[in-house]
Structures are given as C-alpha cells and as structure tokens.
C-alpha cells in the first residue's frame, strides 16, 4: 500500500501509481499506461463536463506518466483551464503541469499568460507566488515579453509581501538570463540594490542572486552594491551563531547568503573607499580565523557550510589578487585541507590551489606543497581527485621544479586511468618544452611519452618534437642517436617510427660515422618496421628513404631495390604507389646536384604557438589553461599564432600526375610558396604549413584586389545577370577602419564616396554617388541591407534618392545610424540602376564597424593595469599574433590606434615599444570598456616579411574583444 | 551567480528517476540523454569517492541518502560545498514535511516534492533557506486544500475512477 500521503488528495492517483509499481514487466507497465491514457482521453472528450477535482486528478496522472518517461500529447488545455480555477490546489497542479510540460503552442501560451496576468493582479500573495514560480520555471521569451516590464514593479513596490518579493527577484533573474534585451533597466535598479539592506534575510538572499547577475553585465549601474554587500557580510560574519535564528545552519550564520555576497563582490575590483576595503579585509580575516577555531559541531553539515563560505572567501581573495598576506594565508589553509580526511575537502583544496598558483604573490607558497600533491597522485583512490592533483602539479610547475614534476607525471602515466592519459601526455609535452633548459632532456621526455603512452600521443605532440629538433641544431645529433636507440626495441610504437623516420631522414648522417649506426643499419632498422605500419607512416618512411638516397649515396641501390619491388610499385594504395614511382624515378634521373637541392635538409620552421597548447585548450576549455598564457609572454620568439597544422594530402599540392616529366616534379615545390624546397618532404611541409604564409600574398594586395574587383564590376556585373557580386572582400571595409572619409568604391561607371561622423552610439554617414559617364543612370536605387542578426543591433535609416542621376552628376544619401548592441557583420549597400539599357547590380559592404562607436578614455598606468587585470578571464581576452603587412612605423601606428577610436596611452606600458589604448564602446543597451595592447616584435627576424605583432584586446564581452581584434589586426 | 543550478535529479539505486527539475531550457531528448548518462556515471562511483565530478563543462555534486541519489549540476565557478548543503537542506525539508521521508513518499506525492522544491529553489537559485518559512508556505497551501475539498463519492474513495 502507498505510504501515507499528507494533505491526502487524490486517491485515484495513488491507486494508479500503485498499479504501475506492481507491474512485473515493462510491457505490463506500458499496457497499464495505455489503458489509463485511453481512460483520461475519454473523460476529457466526454459529454459530461468534468469538475475541477477530476480535471486536477487526471492532469496529475498525465504528469506522472510523463515523468515516467512517456510522451504526452494531450491534456494541455485541461491544465490551462485549471489555472483559472479559484481552488488553490487545482491552480497549483495546473501550474505544475505547465512548468514541466511547456509547449510552445502559441495559442496556449497566450492563454497561460492571461491566467498568469490575472494571478499577478489578484493581490493574493499565494496566487502571485504560483504565477511567479511558473514564469521562473518556464522562462520563455514569450513570457519575458509579457512580464519583464511588470515584475520589477512588483519587486520594488512597498506593499509587496516578502515571499512574493523573493519570487519576483528570482523570476526576473530567470527572464534576464533568457532575454536580457527585454528586461529594461530603470528606476527600479537602484531600489533593487537597496534590498541588500532588507530586514528579511530571505529577501536579501534572493535579491543578491539577481543583483550579482545584473552587476556582471552592468557593473557601473550596480556599483553601490559593493559597500552594501560588504556591510551585510560584515554583520553576518560577526554575528553570534544564534542571532540569525532560522538562517543559521548548523551553527553557521547564513551560509548561503554569505556565499552569494562573496560572489557578488567578485564582480568588482577591491573597493576603492579605504573604509569599505578595510571592513572587507576584516571580514575575510574573520572567515580565515574561524577556519582555525574548533568546530562547533561534529556534523559534516557544519563543516561543509563553514568551508563553503571559506572557499568562496578564498575565491574573492584570489580574484582581488592584491593582498599578499591574505593570499598566503589562503594558501596555508588550503595546504591543511590537502591532508584532510574528507575526500571532498582534498579535492576542493587541489582545485582552489590551482588558481592560487597563478598569482605571483602565492605561487611560491603553493610550491611548498609539492610533495603532498605528488603523494596524492600516488595514493588517492578517486580518479577525479588524482586528476585535480595533475592539474595542480601542472599549474605549480616552473623552471625550479619542472624536472621533478615531469618525472612524476611520467611515472604516474604508466598506471594512469585511460580517461585522463591523453591530457597528461599533452601536459607533459608542454611542460617539457616550456621549461627545457637542455633540449636533450626534452627529446628524452617526449620519447618516453611515446614509449609509455604511445597511443595517447596525438599528432600535435610528435609534430612539435620534430619542429623543435629541426630548429635547434644543438640537439639534432642527440635526437638522431636517441631515436636510433629507441627504435632497437623489438616492439616500438608507431609514433616512434614516425619520429624516428623523420629525424633519421634529416639527421641520420650525424650518427652514420659510428659503425653501429651505419647508413645501411639505419635503413634496415627502419625498413624492418615498415610492413607493420599504417599507410601514412609508410608514406613518411618512403620520404625518409629518398632522403637517404641523398644523404647516403652508398646505399642508393639498396633503396632503389626496395622502391622497385612489386609491393611498392604496385601497391594498392595510390599514395604509396605514387611515391614509390616518383622517388624511384627521381633517384634514377636527377643529378647529384638536383638531388641535393630537392632533398636538402628542412629549413627551420617559423616559430609558432605550440599546437599542443591549442589542443589542450580545446580539450579542456579555455578556462583551465589560463595560467599558460604566461608561456607566450616568456617566449618572446614565439610569435606565430597559427593554429594546429592542417594535414593536406601531398599529392594534391606538389605531385603532378605520374606521367609528368621529372624536372617538373623537382620544380613544383620550388614554385610553391612553402619554404621547403623538397618534394620528398612535401607531406611534412604540408603538415606544418603555416596558414599565414598562405594568406600573405593576399593581404598586402588590397589595392590590387580593389582594382581587380572594379574590373569585375565593369566586365561581368555590367550585364543583365541578377547575381550579385558582393564586393564584400573585407578589404573595402578595412580601408575605413581607422578613417571616416574617402572613396569606398569605383569602377568605370560609378564612384561611391563616404563621409561619416560618429558620436557615442549614434552616427551619420553621407554617401555620394558619382556618375562618371555622360549618360543618365535610370532607376537608380541604392538600398542598405542588414542581415537579420544585424538588424537587432544596428538601426539604420535612409531616405530614397532621386532615381535619375545625370551624366557627370553626383547625388547624396544620408544614413542615420544607431548602435543598439555590439555586432559583428557590416551592412551591405546594394545599388541597382539602368545604364544604356542594361541593368547594373552591385553590392559593397558599408564600413560601419563596431569600433566607430568607440570613445577614447584617458587613464593612468596604474588604472590601466588594474583594469587590465580585472579583465583577465579567458573569455574577455582575445589575442592575435600576425605578420606585419606594412613597415613598422611608430607614428603611423599611433595614428591608426587613435583613428581606430581608442585613446592612445603614452608612458603606460613599461616597454616603450608597445602601444596601449583604452576606450568605451557605446551602444544603446550597454557600454563596454575596452583595453588594447599592441606589441611589435622588433628583434625577431631581420626580414620585413617576418616582422610580427601581437595584439591583445580585453573587454568585458568576448564577442567585442573578438571583433575589435579582428578589425584592428588588419591595419598594421 | 553564487549557485546557478542547471538541473537537479533524484534517482534510486536501481537507476529509476524519481524527480527531475531543469533550470535551463533543453529538449526532452537531451534531458533523457543527460539523465541516462549521469545516472550511469554516478551509480558507478564507489561510496568513499568524493561528491564532485567534472562532467562535460559542468560540475556534478551528488549525495546518497538511503536508497536515493540527489544529483545537481552547477557551473564551473559555482560553489560545490554549498550545493551539497542545498541538497541536504532539501532532504531536511522533505523529511520534516513527510515525517521521516522515504522513497515511497516521493513516489506517491511527487507533486508535493516539486512544490517544496519550488519554495526552496527558484530558477536554479536559493530563494529561501529558512526551514520554517518554506514549510509555512507549504502548510498554508495544504490548509487551503483541506478547506476546498468536498466529499468524494464512494467509488472515488476506493480509487476506482
């Protein structure tokens, strides 16, 4: 029999649930459910009107069936009917059904909203509560449209009951999360902030969540919440454990509220007012002190609640990153937790210490716990805790302890859980590279990685070791010797064969003097692995063989014999067959000189961001690898931002058809823009191909592209073709990023000039259309088109122009611009007109870009770096490393930054070669503070072609950082 | 967002879902997938393991009470320990309301379990932490219910309709 049910209502429901529970099989259950569904359907359709109670019961049964995991496709209407019942329980079940089974049926939404509206207006707090719960549970856009204006009023009205205020606050929060654009800021915001002072702690608890989320988006508007939150927090932490009555939880005063307040404070920098700041520091100290006091209860709830507040306080301390004393105390506290008997605390301490490790004030303090963390790696029984230990070791690693940490990670890797092996491999590879004092250690480490966990060594890892060996001649001999030795193992991992094949092909000559590793021995060793390898590895080995032909003429015939064998020349795989044929011909026909040129040693790879790092970021999400941002700062030479290498099939690029003449084969790679003069290495060249070198020929040619696009306009577009040639090559726009006036477009018929001005979030643009011919343009219709996405963020108004433009005449059109919110794309200007009987149709992008709504902000060096630090979450920062397209000229660069719209801050960056700027993007809905820093890499390479810039944008909004960075990168 | 809970699931040791509350919009299909995956993951964990785990880009906080697992998903920046105590406070609320709550109470009175949860957590945020205030709200509603109920027919009393 069912357990006693309180407020005992629906017996029929209890019986039904019992029946379901008694079903012996899934089939029996489904049968019972179908019977019930048929019954309910007939009741709903029946002639007899159902009373409220029955309706409630059946709706509840449907809900139960749905929660069992079955689909429900009827009953919504009956549930909506219940909403307007005067009986509380019927209404309540109706709302529950709607909350769980929302249906986007628009007709119903209208009815639901109507019922909600009535309940909100009822002034009955219990009905209002139900209605607000429903809005908060559903949170749809339609509901936001209907109620986002009403709820703030309920929230701040003087006569609203406390419980209703609580629901209203969280209801508004939900709507703000789903549809921020529909929640208008206004008078109510300041009154909401004052809810932090409310007498009712439940109201404060609910309001704090709302304020925190609003403050994240509108920090200025909610600035006053800081001092209010500090004083509230202070009153809580200093209260006696009984003061707060029912808000004290296991002797901890208001833990939920404390955590929320500490969270709110993390939206802001340390308070500027010394009194507030002092009070906050006291609070934080009190919380740290309490952690040392003996527990007031043995219950785990007591320690959990207390430590929840402590961990949140530590998060705030780390966020402020300004009080060395507190940071070190936090670190010591976490150090105690590392050895706590509660697994949960050890886990959290490891996690929290990871962030402490990245603060300069506490990095050293964190390092003192290295032995404990290593021990955790060995003894923790829970893989998720071990994973945290790996993360922490990685975060605390620096030059002083790298050897130890890498060794321990390698040790652990032997027995590590499969689920985290790949990540450990990446971490070891990164640390080994970052802190390699001596590259022999690096090579050993990577080979160890392949030996221990070869299956988890991704391509990025072995690409990287090859890049480094090629670029560092001091390690090449050692690398050749080491891979040769490693290859002696009877069963070695295929990744080792790849690395070995590549390295011996390049540097096998460095160890060939030793009779134990003579050319023939090297070749036989590699070839003994050949048949066990996959096709790509075999392809790579064939390239190694042809390189051997050049390095070791004495074994040329042996290699030719292998290439000539049926298993190569007639291989079923086209790529292998092609390589064998070509390499064989090449070795037969080409002179020694040509061979030496074609098969020359690989030139150094351009330095780039480690693709391993990119991989780890992708794997872990950006937030977990923030500490590695330093890597870039440490290696000034590492100035190439290209992403992972993209493998391209060699035959697509450099290999002509098998019948092509052989000199052509040699010539192809030379005409290729890739720096490698070797076709044999082409697979690898492609694998490493630098995306920026591909882009390079395009970028500086903006003028050329422009000219060619106007040719296009005069030859092809001047036709009846309705197809639009959109001149959206962003070059047109890039010309106008840093200036407002100029010629946008010109062909043989038409010239389009622009003049524009912008102020805050408004702008006006004059477009001048000049008829360059002596004939009239008829039906002249320029239209400005915004994509759907753009329409919501950019409001453009234009007036039509005279449809006739006389020969030689110029007409003018005004566009009024209002920026509503930040945006990515540019609007398109489409122009159609008749010229001499043919319809002309062309489109160009209008240079209305986000930076036009920039207002410069001057600030001191101290302010700049303080703000810089505040915007340090990985989502706020976007960085681009790119090659200079123009000669580096300080004055021109400065002018461009000012033209971009930001203030140019002089004497702010400690490095005088760098440029920093600051400003605010004004949109109607929000203002976004932006900081930028441009670092030219002067000392890198001597050639102009290799001059690099690193541009960093930090703003409070990821999309804005991204867009501004894109726009500005094109300018230098 | 001190705690922005994404969802809360209650399931039995046998993997039967007893209560689900979603604070982010997801399709039914996605909900079922998540539930399946998480029930499996959590049930596979051993008793002494820690109560937190990373799952996709969320943090899972779970705790077992007798035959029931309570499992919450929170965001990366959220506080795990306070979430653990959210679970505990909810269990206390159920316990107080039903008087020594057991799994059967939640099965047969699932609607009450939802109502209590809504008074405590709204939109994934803690609304009211005072046990008294939450239970007061629920009991008021029960009172309204008793006043409103009218006598049922005999058939209804024995549960035949």
Coordinates of C-alpha atoms in Angstrom, one line a residue, chain A residues 1-15 17-18 21 26 29 36 39 43 51 53 56-58 60-61 63-64 66-71 87-89 92-93 96 99-100 126-127 130 132-133 136-137 163 166-168 170-171 173-174 177-178 200-203 205-206 209 212-213 216 245-250 255-257 259-261 263 266 300-305 307-309 311-312 343-345 347-348 351 381-385 387-388 391 620 623-624, chain B residues 1-6 16-26 28 31-32 45-54 56-57 59-60 62-63 65 75-90 92 96-99 102-134 136-150 152 154-161:
Chain A
X1 CA 0.0 0.0 0.0
X2 CA 1.1 3.5 -0.6
X3 CA 2.8 5.4 2.1
X4 CA 0.7 7.9 4.0
X5 CA 0.3 10.9 1.9
X6 CA -0.1 14.2 3.5
X7 CA -2.7 16.7 2.5
X8 CA -4.2 13.5 1.1
X9 CA -6.0 14.4 -2.0
X10 CA -6.2 12.1 -5.0
X11 CA -6.9 8.6 -4.2
X12 CA -7.3 7.6 -7.8
X13 CA -3.8 8.8 -8.4
X14 CA -2.3 6.8 -5.6
X15 CA -4.0 3.6 -6.9
X17 CA 0.8 4.7 -9.0
X18 CA 0.5 1.5 -7.0
X21 CA 4.7 -0.1 -9.3
X26 CA 8.0 -3.1 -19.0
X29 CA 3.6 -1.1 -17.4
X36 CA -5.1 4.9 -18.3
X39 CA -9.5 6.4 -19.9
X43 CA -13.0 11.6 -19.8
X51 CA -15.5 19.0 -12.2
X53 CA -11.2 17.9 -8.9
X56 CA -6.9 18.0 -11.4
X57 CA -6.6 14.3 -10.8
X58 CA -6.3 13.4 -14.5
X60 CA -1.8 14.9 -12.4
X61 CA -1.9 11.4 -13.7
X63 CA 2.1 14.4 -15.4
X64 CA 3.1 11.2 -13.6
X66 CA 5.2 12.0 -18.5
X67 CA 7.7 11.9 -15.6
X68 CA 8.0 8.1 -16.1
X69 CA 9.4 8.9 -19.5
X70 CA 6.4 8.6 -21.7
X71 CA 5.3 11.2 -24.2
X87 CA -9.3 26.5 -5.8
X88 CA -5.7 26.7 -4.9
X89 CA -4.8 23.0 -5.3
X92 CA -1.3 24.6 -8.3
X93 CA -1.5 21.3 -10.3
X96 CA 3.0 22.4 -12.2
X99 CA 6.0 24.2 -15.8
X100 CA 7.1 20.6 -16.5
X126 CA -0.2 32.8 -2.7
X127 CA -1.6 33.1 -6.2
X130 CA 2.4 30.5 -8.0
X132 CA 5.8 33.9 -10.5
X133 CA 7.1 30.4 -9.9
X136 CA 10.6 31.4 -13.4
X137 CA 10.2 27.7 -14.3
X163 CA 7.7 35.9 0.0
X166 CA 11.7 36.8 -3.2
X167 CA 9.9 35.0 -6.0
X168 CA 9.8 38.2 -8.1
X170 CA 14.4 35.3 -9.0
X171 CA 11.8 35.3 -11.6
X173 CA 16.7 36.9 -12.9
X174 CA 15.5 34.0 -15.0
X177 CA 19.1 35.3 -18.3
X178 CA 16.9 34.2 -21.2
X200 CA 14.2 39.8 5.8
X201 CA 17.2 37.6 5.1
X202 CA 15.2 35.6 2.7
X203 CA 14.6 38.7 0.6
X205 CA 19.2 36.0 -0.3
X206 CA 17.0 36.1 -3.4
X209 CA 21.5 36.5 -6.9
X212 CA 25.0 39.6 -9.0
X213 CA 23.9 38.7 -12.4
X216 CA 28.1 41.3 -14.2
X245 CA 17.7 32.3 14.1
X246 CA 16.4 30.1 11.3
X247 CA 19.0 31.5 8.9
X248 CA 21.7 29.9 11.0
X249 CA 22.6 26.5 9.6
X250 CA 24.3 24.1 11.8
X255 CA 26.0 30.4 4.8
X256 CA 24.0 30.6 1.5
X257 CA 23.7 34.4 1.8
X259 CA 28.5 32.8 -0.3
X260 CA 26.2 34.8 -2.6
X261 CA 27.6 38.1 -1.2
X263 CA 30.2 36.1 -5.1
X266 CA 33.8 39.1 -7.3
X300 CA 29.5 17.3 8.4
X301 CA 26.9 19.9 7.6
X302 CA 28.6 22.2 9.9
X303 CA 32.0 21.9 8.4
X304 CA 30.6 21.9 4.8
X305 CA 28.7 25.1 5.4
X307 CA 34.1 25.7 4.4
X308 CA 31.7 26.7 1.6
X309 CA 32.0 30.2 2.9
X311 CA 36.3 28.6 -0.2
X312 CA 34.2 31.5 -1.6
X343 CA 37.9 13.5 0.3
X344 CA 35.7 16.4 -0.7
X345 CA 38.0 18.9 1.0
X347 CA 39.5 17.7 -3.9
X348 CA 38.5 21.3 -3.4
X351 CA 41.2 22.7 -7.3
X381 CA 41.7 6.3 -4.7
X382 CA 39.4 8.5 -6.6
X383 CA 40.4 9.3 -10.2
X384 CA 38.7 12.7 -10.1
X385 CA 40.9 13.7 -7.2
X387 CA 43.0 14.5 -12.0
X388 CA 43.0 17.6 -9.8
X391 CA 46.2 19.9 -12.8
X620 CA 39.9 21.4 -21.5
X623 CA 39.3 28.5 -18.5
X624 CA 41.5 25.7 -17.3
Chain B
X1 CA 25.6 33.7 -9.5
X2 CA 26.6 32.1 -6.3
X3 CA 24.9 28.9 -7.4
X4 CA 23.2 28.7 -10.7
X5 CA 22.0 25.2 -10.7
X6 CA 21.4 23.8 -14.2
X16 CA 14.8 4.9 -11.6
X17 CA 14.3 8.6 -11.9
X18 CA 12.2 10.0 -9.1
X19 CA 12.3 13.7 -9.6
X20 CA 13.8 16.0 -12.3
X21 CA 14.0 19.7 -12.2
X22 CA 15.6 21.6 -15.1
X23 CA 16.6 25.2 -14.8
X24 CA 17.9 25.6 -18.3
X25 CA 15.8 25.0 -21.5
X26 CA 16.6 21.6 -23.0
X28 CA 13.1 16.2 -24.0
X31 CA 17.1 15.6 -21.0
X32 CA 16.7 11.9 -21.4
X45 CA 31.1 5.5 -8.3
X46 CA 32.2 3.9 -5.1
X47 CA 31.0 5.0 -1.6
X48 CA 34.1 6.7 -0.4
X49 CA 34.7 8.7 -3.5
X50 CA 34.3 12.5 -3.4
X51 CA 30.9 14.0 -4.1
X52 CA 32.1 16.1 -7.0
X53 CA 33.0 15.3 -10.5
X54 CA 33.5 17.1 -13.8
X56 CA 31.0 17.9 -19.8
X57 CA 31.6 21.6 -18.9
X59 CA 30.3 20.2 -12.2
X60 CA 28.2 17.5 -10.7
X62 CA 25.8 14.4 -5.6
X63 CA 25.0 12.7 -2.4
X65 CA 20.5 9.3 1.2
X75 CA 28.5 25.8 -13.4
X76 CA 32.3 26.0 -13.4
X77 CA 32.5 28.9 -11.0
X78 CA 29.9 27.7 -8.6
X79 CA 30.5 26.6 -5.0
X80 CA 30.4 22.8 -4.6
X81 CA 30.1 22.6 -0.8
X82 CA 27.2 25.0 -0.6
X83 CA 25.5 22.9 -3.3
X84 CA 26.0 19.8 -1.2
X85 CA 24.2 21.6 1.6
X86 CA 21.4 22.7 -0.7
X87 CA 20.8 19.0 -1.2
X88 CA 20.9 18.4 2.5
X89 CA 18.5 21.2 3.2
X90 CA 16.1 19.9 0.7
X92 CA 15.6 18.1 5.6
X96 CA 10.1 17.4 8.1
X97 CA 7.1 17.6 5.8
X98 CA 6.6 13.9 5.4
X99 CA 7.9 13.0 8.8
X102 CA 11.3 7.6 2.4
X103 CA 11.5 7.0 -1.3
X104 CA 7.8 5.9 -1.4
X105 CA 6.7 9.3 -0.1
X106 CA 8.4 10.9 -3.1
X107 CA 6.9 8.5 -5.5
X108 CA 3.4 8.8 -4.3
X109 CA 3.5 12.5 -3.6
X110 CA 5.7 13.7 -6.3
X111 CA 3.7 16.8 -6.8
X112 CA 4.5 17.8 -3.2
X113 CA 8.2 17.2 -3.7
X114 CA 8.0 19.6 -6.6
X115 CA 6.1 22.2 -4.6
X116 CA 8.6 22.1 -1.8
X117 CA 11.5 22.4 -4.2
X118 CA 9.9 25.4 -5.8
X119 CA 9.6 27.2 -2.5
X120 CA 13.3 26.5 -1.7
X121 CA 15.0 26.9 -5.1
X122 CA 13.6 29.1 -7.9
X123 CA 15.2 29.4 -11.3
X124 CA 18.2 27.4 -10.0
X125 CA 18.9 29.9 -7.2
X126 CA 18.3 29.6 -3.5
X127 CA 15.1 31.5 -2.7
X128 CA 14.5 30.8 0.9
X129 CA 16.8 29.0 3.3
X130 CA 14.8 29.1 6.4
X131 CA 13.2 25.8 7.0
X132 CA 10.3 27.4 8.9
X133 CA 9.5 29.8 6.1
X134 CA 9.5 27.1 3.4
X136 CA 5.0 27.5 6.4
X137 CA 4.3 28.3 2.8
X138 CA 3.6 24.6 2.0
X139 CA 1.4 24.1 5.0
X140 CA -0.6 27.2 4.2
X141 CA -1.3 25.6 0.9
X142 CA -2.3 22.3 2.5
X143 CA -4.8 24.2 4.7
X144 CA -6.3 25.8 1.7
X145 CA -6.6 22.4 0.1
X146 CA -8.5 20.9 3.0
X147 CA -11.0 23.7 3.1
X148 CA -11.6 23.3 -0.5
X149 CA -12.1 19.6 -0.7
X150 CA -15.6 18.4 -0.9
X152 CA -16.0 12.3 -2.7
X154 CA -17.8 6.0 -2.7
X155 CA -16.3 4.9 -5.9
X156 CA -13.7 7.7 -5.8
X157 CA -12.9 6.8 -2.1
X158 CA -11.8 3.3 -3.1
X159 CA -9.9 4.7 -6.0
X160 CA -11.9 3.3 -8.9
X161 CA -12.1 6.3 -11.1

